[in-house]
Amino acid sequence: MENDQEFVEYVVRGIVNNPDDVRTERTVDERGVLITLHINPDDMGYVIGRQGQTARAVRTLLKIVGAKNDARVNLKIHEPEGSNRGRRSETTEEVDTSAVDELGI
């Protein structure tokens, strides 16, 4: 398991009520690394946070971890079919991480 994937699992397990249900998938393509996070549907609110703040913070930290390894890393939170969220998911929202990209780590 890679550092970025371990980081996501470690942080998310500390947030959720069902840490044994946390699972990640790591895929690499021409655009970089994509880590897909699978969690218990009951823990979705804890991981996304109010107005997406928790998910945004995890993504920002993950970009820093990726930058240390010269990789562009993105996080996708898998939303199970039939979930209670009626509106567009916060997980697909583009986040401005230009400040992190300019760190040059």
Tab-separated table of N, CA and C in Angstrom:
chain	number	residue	atom	x	y	z
A	1	MET	N	0.845	-1.177	0.000
A	1	MET	CA	0.000	0.000	0.000
A	1	MET	C	0.893	1.245	0.000
A	2	GLU	N	0.553	2.205	-0.826
A	2	GLU	CA	1.341	3.426	-0.980
A	2	GLU	C	1.078	4.404	0.169
A	3	ASN	N	1.995	5.370	0.339
A	3	ASN	CA	1.880	6.355	1.414
A	3	ASN	C	0.585	7.148	1.345
A	4	ASP	N	0.198	7.577	0.137
A	4	ASP	CA	-1.014	8.379	0.010
A	4	ASP	C	-2.261	7.578	0.387
A	5	GLN	N	-2.292	6.338	-0.003
A	5	GLN	CA	-3.432	5.479	0.315
A	5	GLN	C	-3.491	5.195	1.814
A	6	GLU	N	-2.343	4.924	2.421
A	6	GLU	CA	-2.292	4.698	3.866
A	6	GLU	C	-2.736	5.942	4.626
A	7	PHE	N	-2.326	7.115	4.150
A	7	PHE	CA	-2.690	8.364	4.794
A	7	PHE	C	-4.209	8.549	4.827
A	8	VAL	N	-4.862	8.326	3.686
A	8	VAL	CA	-6.315	8.484	3.609
A	8	VAL	C	-7.009	7.528	4.565
A	9	GLU	N	-6.601	6.275	4.554
A	9	GLU	CA	-7.243	5.296	5.440
A	9	GLU	C	-7.038	5.652	6.905
A	10	TYR	N	-5.836	6.093	7.263
A	10	TYR	CA	-5.544	6.446	8.652
A	10	TYR	C	-6.416	7.612	9.115
A	11	VAL	N	-6.494	8.659	8.320
A	11	VAL	CA	-7.271	9.837	8.702
A	11	VAL	C	-8.754	9.506	8.786
A	12	VAL	N	-9.279	8.826	7.778
A	12	VAL	CA	-10.712	8.539	7.737
A	12	VAL	C	-11.115	7.579	8.854
A	13	ARG	N	-10.276	6.601	9.160
A	13	ARG	CA	-10.603	5.687	10.263
A	13	ARG	C	-10.714	6.421	11.592
A	14	GLY	N	-9.990	7.517	11.748
A	14	GLY	CA	-10.073	8.314	12.958
A	14	GLY	C	-11.324	9.161	13.039
A	15	ILE	N	-11.997	9.358	11.919
A	15	ILE	CA	-13.183	10.219	11.868
A	15	ILE	C	-14.479	9.429	12.015
A	16	VAL	N	-14.550	8.254	11.419
A	16	VAL	CA	-15.819	7.525	11.285
A	16	VAL	C	-16.136	6.661	12.503
A	17	ASN	N	-17.402	6.237	12.573
A	17	ASN	CA	-17.845	5.339	13.642
A	17	ASN	C	-17.626	3.870	13.304
A	18	ASN	N	-17.433	3.565	12.028
A	18	ASN	CA	-17.243	2.189	11.570
A	18	ASN	C	-15.898	2.070	10.850
A	19	PRO	N	-14.779	2.120	11.582
A	19	PRO	CA	-13.471	2.121	10.928
A	19	PRO	C	-13.156	0.838	10.168
A	20	ASP	N	-13.794	-0.272	10.533
A	20	ASP	CA	-13.522	-1.520	9.828
A	20	ASP	C	-14.105	-1.530	8.418
A	21	ASP	N	-15.043	-0.621	8.138
A	21	ASP	CA	-15.671	-0.551	6.815
A	21	ASP	C	-14.911	0.349	5.849
A	22	VAL	N	-13.847	0.991	6.303
A	22	VAL	CA	-13.078	1.902	5.448
A	22	VAL	C	-12.190	1.081	4.512
A	23	ARG	N	-12.302	1.394	3.217
A	23	ARG	CA	-11.523	0.695	2.201
A	23	ARG	C	-11.177	1.689	1.105
A	24	THR	N	-9.983	1.576	0.543
A	24	THR	CA	-9.584	2.457	-0.547
A	24	THR	C	-9.116	1.646	-1.746
A	25	GLU	N	-9.279	2.254	-2.922
A	25	GLU	CA	-8.753	1.698	-4.165
A	25	GLU	C	-7.857	2.765	-4.774
A	26	ARG	N	-6.707	2.366	-5.267
A	26	ARG	CA	-5.755	3.316	-5.853
A	26	ARG	C	-5.543	2.975	-7.319
A	27	THR	N	-5.806	3.942	-8.194
A	27	THR	CA	-5.582	3.750	-9.614
A	27	THR	C	-4.692	4.877	-10.135
A	28	VAL	N	-3.845	4.530	-11.078
A	28	VAL	CA	-2.917	5.487	-11.669
A	28	VAL	C	-3.195	5.559	-13.161
A	29	ASP	N	-3.314	6.789	-13.691
A	29	ASP	CA	-3.468	6.981	-15.129
A	29	ASP	C	-2.664	8.200	-15.553
A	30	GLU	N	-2.902	8.676	-16.775
A	30	GLU	CA	-2.110	9.790	-17.293
A	30	GLU	C	-2.361	11.094	-16.547
A	31	ARG	N	-3.497	11.217	-15.837
A	31	ARG	CA	-3.793	12.435	-15.092
A	31	ARG	C	-3.276	12.391	-13.665
A	32	GLY	N	-2.769	11.273	-13.226
A	32	GLY	CA	-2.242	11.163	-11.876
A	32	GLY	C	-2.823	9.978	-11.129
A	33	VAL	N	-2.880	10.112	-9.813
A	33	VAL	CA	-3.352	9.044	-8.938
A	33	VAL	C	-4.761	9.387	-8.475
A	34	LEU	N	-5.647	8.412	-8.507
A	34	LEU	CA	-6.996	8.577	-7.993
A	34	LEU	C	-7.198	7.572	-6.881
A	35	ILE	N	-7.535	8.074	-5.704
A	35	ILE	CA	-7.854	7.200	-4.580
A	35	ILE	C	-9.357	7.268	-4.367
A	36	THR	N	-10.013	6.121	-4.483
A	36	THR	CA	-11.453	6.034	-4.274
A	36	THR	C	-11.692	5.495	-2.879
A	37	LEU	N	-12.446	6.237	-2.095
A	37	LEU	CA	-12.712	5.897	-0.699
A	37	LEU	C	-14.091	5.271	-0.577
A	38	HIS	N	-14.145	4.093	0.021
A	38	HIS	CA	-15.402	3.403	0.289
A	38	HIS	C	-15.593	3.370	1.801
A	39	ILE	N	-16.740	3.857	2.254
A	39	ILE	CA	-17.046	3.881	3.690
A	39	ILE	C	-18.464	3.403	3.916
A	40	ASN	N	-18.787	3.181	5.174
A	40	ASN	CA	-20.145	2.834	5.561
A	40	ASN	C	-21.047	4.023	5.247
A	41	PRO	N	-22.212	3.807	4.626
A	41	PRO	CA	-23.101	4.935	4.290
A	41	PRO	C	-23.487	5.785	5.504
A	42	ASP	N	-23.527	5.194	6.682
A	42	ASP	CA	-23.866	5.955	7.889
A	42	ASP	C	-22.780	6.964	8.248
A	43	ASP	N	-21.569	6.758	7.763
A	43	ASP	CA	-20.447	7.646	8.085
A	43	ASP	C	-20.212	8.729	7.035
A	44	MET	N	-21.047	8.777	6.008
A	44	MET	CA	-20.846	9.727	4.914
A	44	MET	C	-20.801	11.170	5.427
A	45	GLY	N	-21.666	11.524	6.334
A	45	GLY	CA	-21.702	12.892	6.858
A	45	GLY	C	-20.444	13.266	7.613
A	46	TYR	N	-19.854	12.312	8.317
A	46	TYR	CA	-18.626	12.592	9.063
A	46	TYR	C	-17.461	12.880	8.121
A	47	VAL	N	-17.397	12.137	7.027
A	47	VAL	CA	-16.283	12.283	6.100
A	47	VAL	C	-16.441	13.536	5.242
A	48	ILE	N	-17.647	13.831	4.814
A	48	ILE	CA	-17.864	15.020	3.984
A	48	ILE	C	-17.837	16.280	4.847
A	49	GLY	N	-18.476	16.244	6.006
A	49	GLY	CA	-18.472	17.400	6.892
A	49	GLY	C	-19.471	18.456	6.463
A	50	ARG	N	-19.599	19.466	7.266
A	50	ARG	CA	-20.531	20.546	6.992
A	50	ARG	C	-20.044	21.336	5.779
A	51	GLN	N	-20.892	21.397	4.764
A	51	GLN	CA	-20.598	22.071	3.497
A	51	GLN	C	-19.317	21.542	2.847
A	52	GLY	N	-18.970	20.300	3.107
A	52	GLY	CA	-17.821	19.670	2.464
A	52	GLY	C	-16.472	20.051	3.044
A	53	GLN	N	-16.465	20.683	4.210
A	53	GLN	CA	-15.203	21.165	4.768
A	53	GLN	C	-14.241	20.051	5.140
A	54	THR	N	-14.737	18.961	5.704
A	54	THR	CA	-13.848	17.867	6.099
A	54	THR	C	-13.237	17.204	4.864
A	55	ALA	N	-14.063	16.925	3.871
A	55	ALA	CA	-13.554	16.313	2.639
A	55	ALA	C	-12.545	17.233	1.970
A	56	ARG	N	-12.810	18.521	1.968
A	56	ARG	CA	-11.887	19.497	1.367
A	56	ARG	C	-10.552	19.496	2.104
A	57	ALA	N	-10.599	19.414	3.422
A	57	ALA	CA	-9.363	19.400	4.213
A	57	ALA	C	-8.549	18.134	3.940
A	58	VAL	N	-9.214	16.989	3.865
A	58	VAL	CA	-8.515	15.736	3.580
A	58	VAL	C	-7.888	15.799	2.192
A	59	ARG	N	-8.609	16.349	1.217
A	59	ARG	CA	-8.067	16.465	-0.139
A	59	ARG	C	-6.846	17.381	-0.175
A	60	THR	N	-6.906	18.477	0.569
A	60	THR	CA	-5.773	19.401	0.602
A	60	THR	C	-4.540	18.729	1.191
A	61	LEU	N	-4.719	18.034	2.307
A	61	LEU	CA	-3.596	17.330	2.916
A	61	LEU	C	-3.078	16.228	2.003
A	62	LEU	N	-3.980	15.549	1.317
A	62	LEU	CA	-3.584	14.481	0.402
A	62	LEU	C	-2.764	15.037	-0.762
A	63	LYS	N	-3.099	16.211	-1.240
A	63	LYS	CA	-2.312	16.831	-2.316
A	63	LYS	C	-0.892	17.125	-1.843
A	64	ILE	N	-0.738	17.499	-0.580
A	64	ILE	CA	0.596	17.757	-0.039
A	64	ILE	C	1.384	16.457	0.056
A	65	VAL	N	0.740	15.389	0.509
A	65	VAL	CA	1.397	14.081	0.571
A	65	VAL	C	1.828	13.661	-0.837
A	66	GLY	N	0.962	13.859	-1.816
A	66	GLY	CA	1.297	13.516	-3.189
A	66	GLY	C	2.424	14.368	-3.742
A	67	ALA	N	2.433	15.653	-3.407
A	67	ALA	CA	3.473	16.551	-3.902
A	67	ALA	C	4.849	16.128	-3.409
A	68	LYS	N	4.917	15.600	-2.202
A	68	LYS	CA	6.198	15.123	-1.683
A	68	LYS	C	6.727	13.949	-2.496
A	69	ASN	N	5.825	13.218	-3.140
A	69	ASN	CA	6.214	12.072	-3.958
A	69	ASN	C	6.125	12.383	-5.454
A	70	ASP	N	6.068	13.668	-5.791
A	70	ASP	CA	5.972	14.108	-7.189
A	70	ASP	C	4.807	13.459	-7.925
A	71	ALA	N	3.660	13.407	-7.264
A	71	ALA	CA	2.473	12.807	-7.877
A	71	ALA	C	1.276	13.727	-7.671
A	72	ARG	N	0.395	13.740	-8.640
A	72	ARG	CA	-0.853	14.493	-8.529
A	72	ARG	C	-1.899	13.501	-8.028
A	73	VAL	N	-2.364	13.711	-6.801
A	73	VAL	CA	-3.264	12.759	-6.155
A	73	VAL	C	-4.627	13.404	-5.946
A	74	ASN	N	-5.682	12.686	-6.310
A	74	ASN	CA	-7.054	13.148	-6.117
A	74	ASN	C	-7.824	12.117	-5.310
A	75	LEU	N	-8.832	12.580	-4.594
A	75	LEU	CA	-9.663	11.718	-3.766
A	75	LEU	C	-11.094	11.750	-4.260
A	76	LYS	N	-11.657	10.575	-4.444
A	76	LYS	CA	-13.067	10.437	-4.803
A	76	LYS	C	-13.734	9.655	-3.677
A	77	ILE	N	-14.809	10.195	-3.154
A	77	ILE	CA	-15.557	9.497	-2.108
A	77	ILE	C	-16.713	8.789	-2.792
A	78	HIS	N	-16.692	7.471	-2.732
A	78	HIS	CA	-17.722	6.668	-3.391
A	78	HIS	C	-19.043	6.831	-2.644
A	79	GLU	N	-20.070	7.226	-3.396
A	79	GLU	CA	-21.397	7.365	-2.816
A	79	GLU	C	-22.238	6.173	-3.266
A	80	PRO	N	-22.679	5.344	-2.317
A	80	PRO	CA	-23.446	4.155	-2.697
A	80	PRO	C	-24.769	4.526	-3.369
A	81	GLU	N	-25.228	3.657	-4.253
A	81	GLU	CA	-26.503	3.875	-4.921
A	81	GLU	C	-27.620	3.899	-3.898
A	82	GLY	N	-28.591	4.780	-4.122
A	82	GLY	CA	-29.736	4.861	-3.225
A	82	GLY	C	-29.439	5.560	-1.921
A	83	SER	N	-28.383	6.342	-1.864
A	83	SER	CA	-28.079	7.046	-0.617
A	83	SER	C	-29.084	8.163	-0.406
A	84	ASN	N	-29.100	8.720	0.773
A	84	ASN	CA	-30.094	9.709	1.158
A	84	ASN	C	-29.835	11.093	0.579
A	85	ARG	N	-28.718	11.307	-0.006
A	85	ARG	CA	-28.378	12.641	-0.502
A	85	ARG	C	-29.116	12.890	-1.810
A	86	GLY	N	-30.073	13.801	-1.791
A	86	GLY	CA	-30.886	14.072	-2.963
A	86	GLY	C	-30.245	15.043	-3.926
A	87	ARG	N	-29.403	15.921	-3.444
A	87	ARG	CA	-28.790	16.910	-4.320
A	87	ARG	C	-27.448	16.408	-4.811
A	88	ARG	N	-26.832	17.201	-5.659
A	88	ARG	CA	-25.523	16.831	-6.202
A	88	ARG	C	-24.518	16.639	-5.085
A	89	SER	N	-23.736	15.622	-5.184
A	89	SER	CA	-22.779	15.273	-4.145
A	89	SER	C	-21.645	16.282	-4.054
A	90	GLU	N	-21.226	16.591	-2.841
A	90	GLU	CA	-20.081	17.472	-2.617
A	90	GLU	C	-18.795	16.816	-3.111
A	91	THR	N	-18.815	15.495	-3.257
A	91	THR	CA	-17.591	14.779	-3.585
A	91	THR	C	-17.139	15.005	-5.016
A	92	THR	N	-18.039	15.469	-5.891
A	92	THR	CA	-17.646	15.691	-7.269
A	92	THR	C	-17.282	17.142	-7.530
A	93	GLU	N	-17.389	17.982	-6.529
A	93	GLU	CA	-17.102	19.404	-6.676
A	93	GLU	C	-15.605	19.629	-6.851
A	94	GLU	N	-15.263	20.485	-7.799
A	94	GLU	CA	-13.866	20.850	-7.991
A	94	GLU	C	-13.446	21.779	-6.862
A	95	VAL	N	-12.311	21.538	-6.297
A	95	VAL	CA	-11.801	22.335	-5.190
A	95	VAL	C	-10.575	23.094	-5.662
A	96	ASP	N	-10.522	24.382	-5.328
A	96	ASP	CA	-9.380	25.198	-5.707
A	96	ASP	C	-8.212	24.879	-4.783
A	97	THR	N	-7.217	24.193	-5.312
A	97	THR	CA	-6.034	23.837	-4.524
A	97	THR	C	-4.790	24.486	-5.106
A	98	SER	N	-4.968	25.610	-5.773
A	98	SER	CA	-3.846	26.269	-6.424
A	98	SER	C	-2.780	26.686	-5.417
A	99	ALA	N	-3.190	27.061	-4.198
A	99	ALA	CA	-2.213	27.449	-3.180
A	99	ALA	C	-1.321	26.265	-2.798
A	100	VAL	N	-1.892	25.074	-2.751
A	100	VAL	CA	-1.125	23.883	-2.402
A	100	VAL	C	-0.232	23.495	-3.572
A	101	ASP	N	-0.740	23.633	-4.802
A	101	ASP	CA	0.041	23.273	-5.979
A	101	ASP	C	1.290	24.135	-6.121
A	102	GLU	N	1.244	25.368	-5.626
A	102	GLU	CA	2.353	26.288	-5.759
A	102	GLU	C	3.412	26.134	-4.679
A	103	LEU	N	3.217	25.216	-3.739
A	103	LEU	CA	4.174	25.056	-2.652
A	103	LEU	C	5.533	24.579	-3.141
A	104	GLY	N	5.542	23.780	-4.178
A	104	GLY	CA	6.794	23.282	-4.733
A	104	GLY	C	7.490	22.290	-3.817
A	105	ILE	N	6.709	21.494	-3.140
A	105	ILE	CA	7.280	20.498	-2.228
A	105	ILE	C	7.766	19.311	-3.013
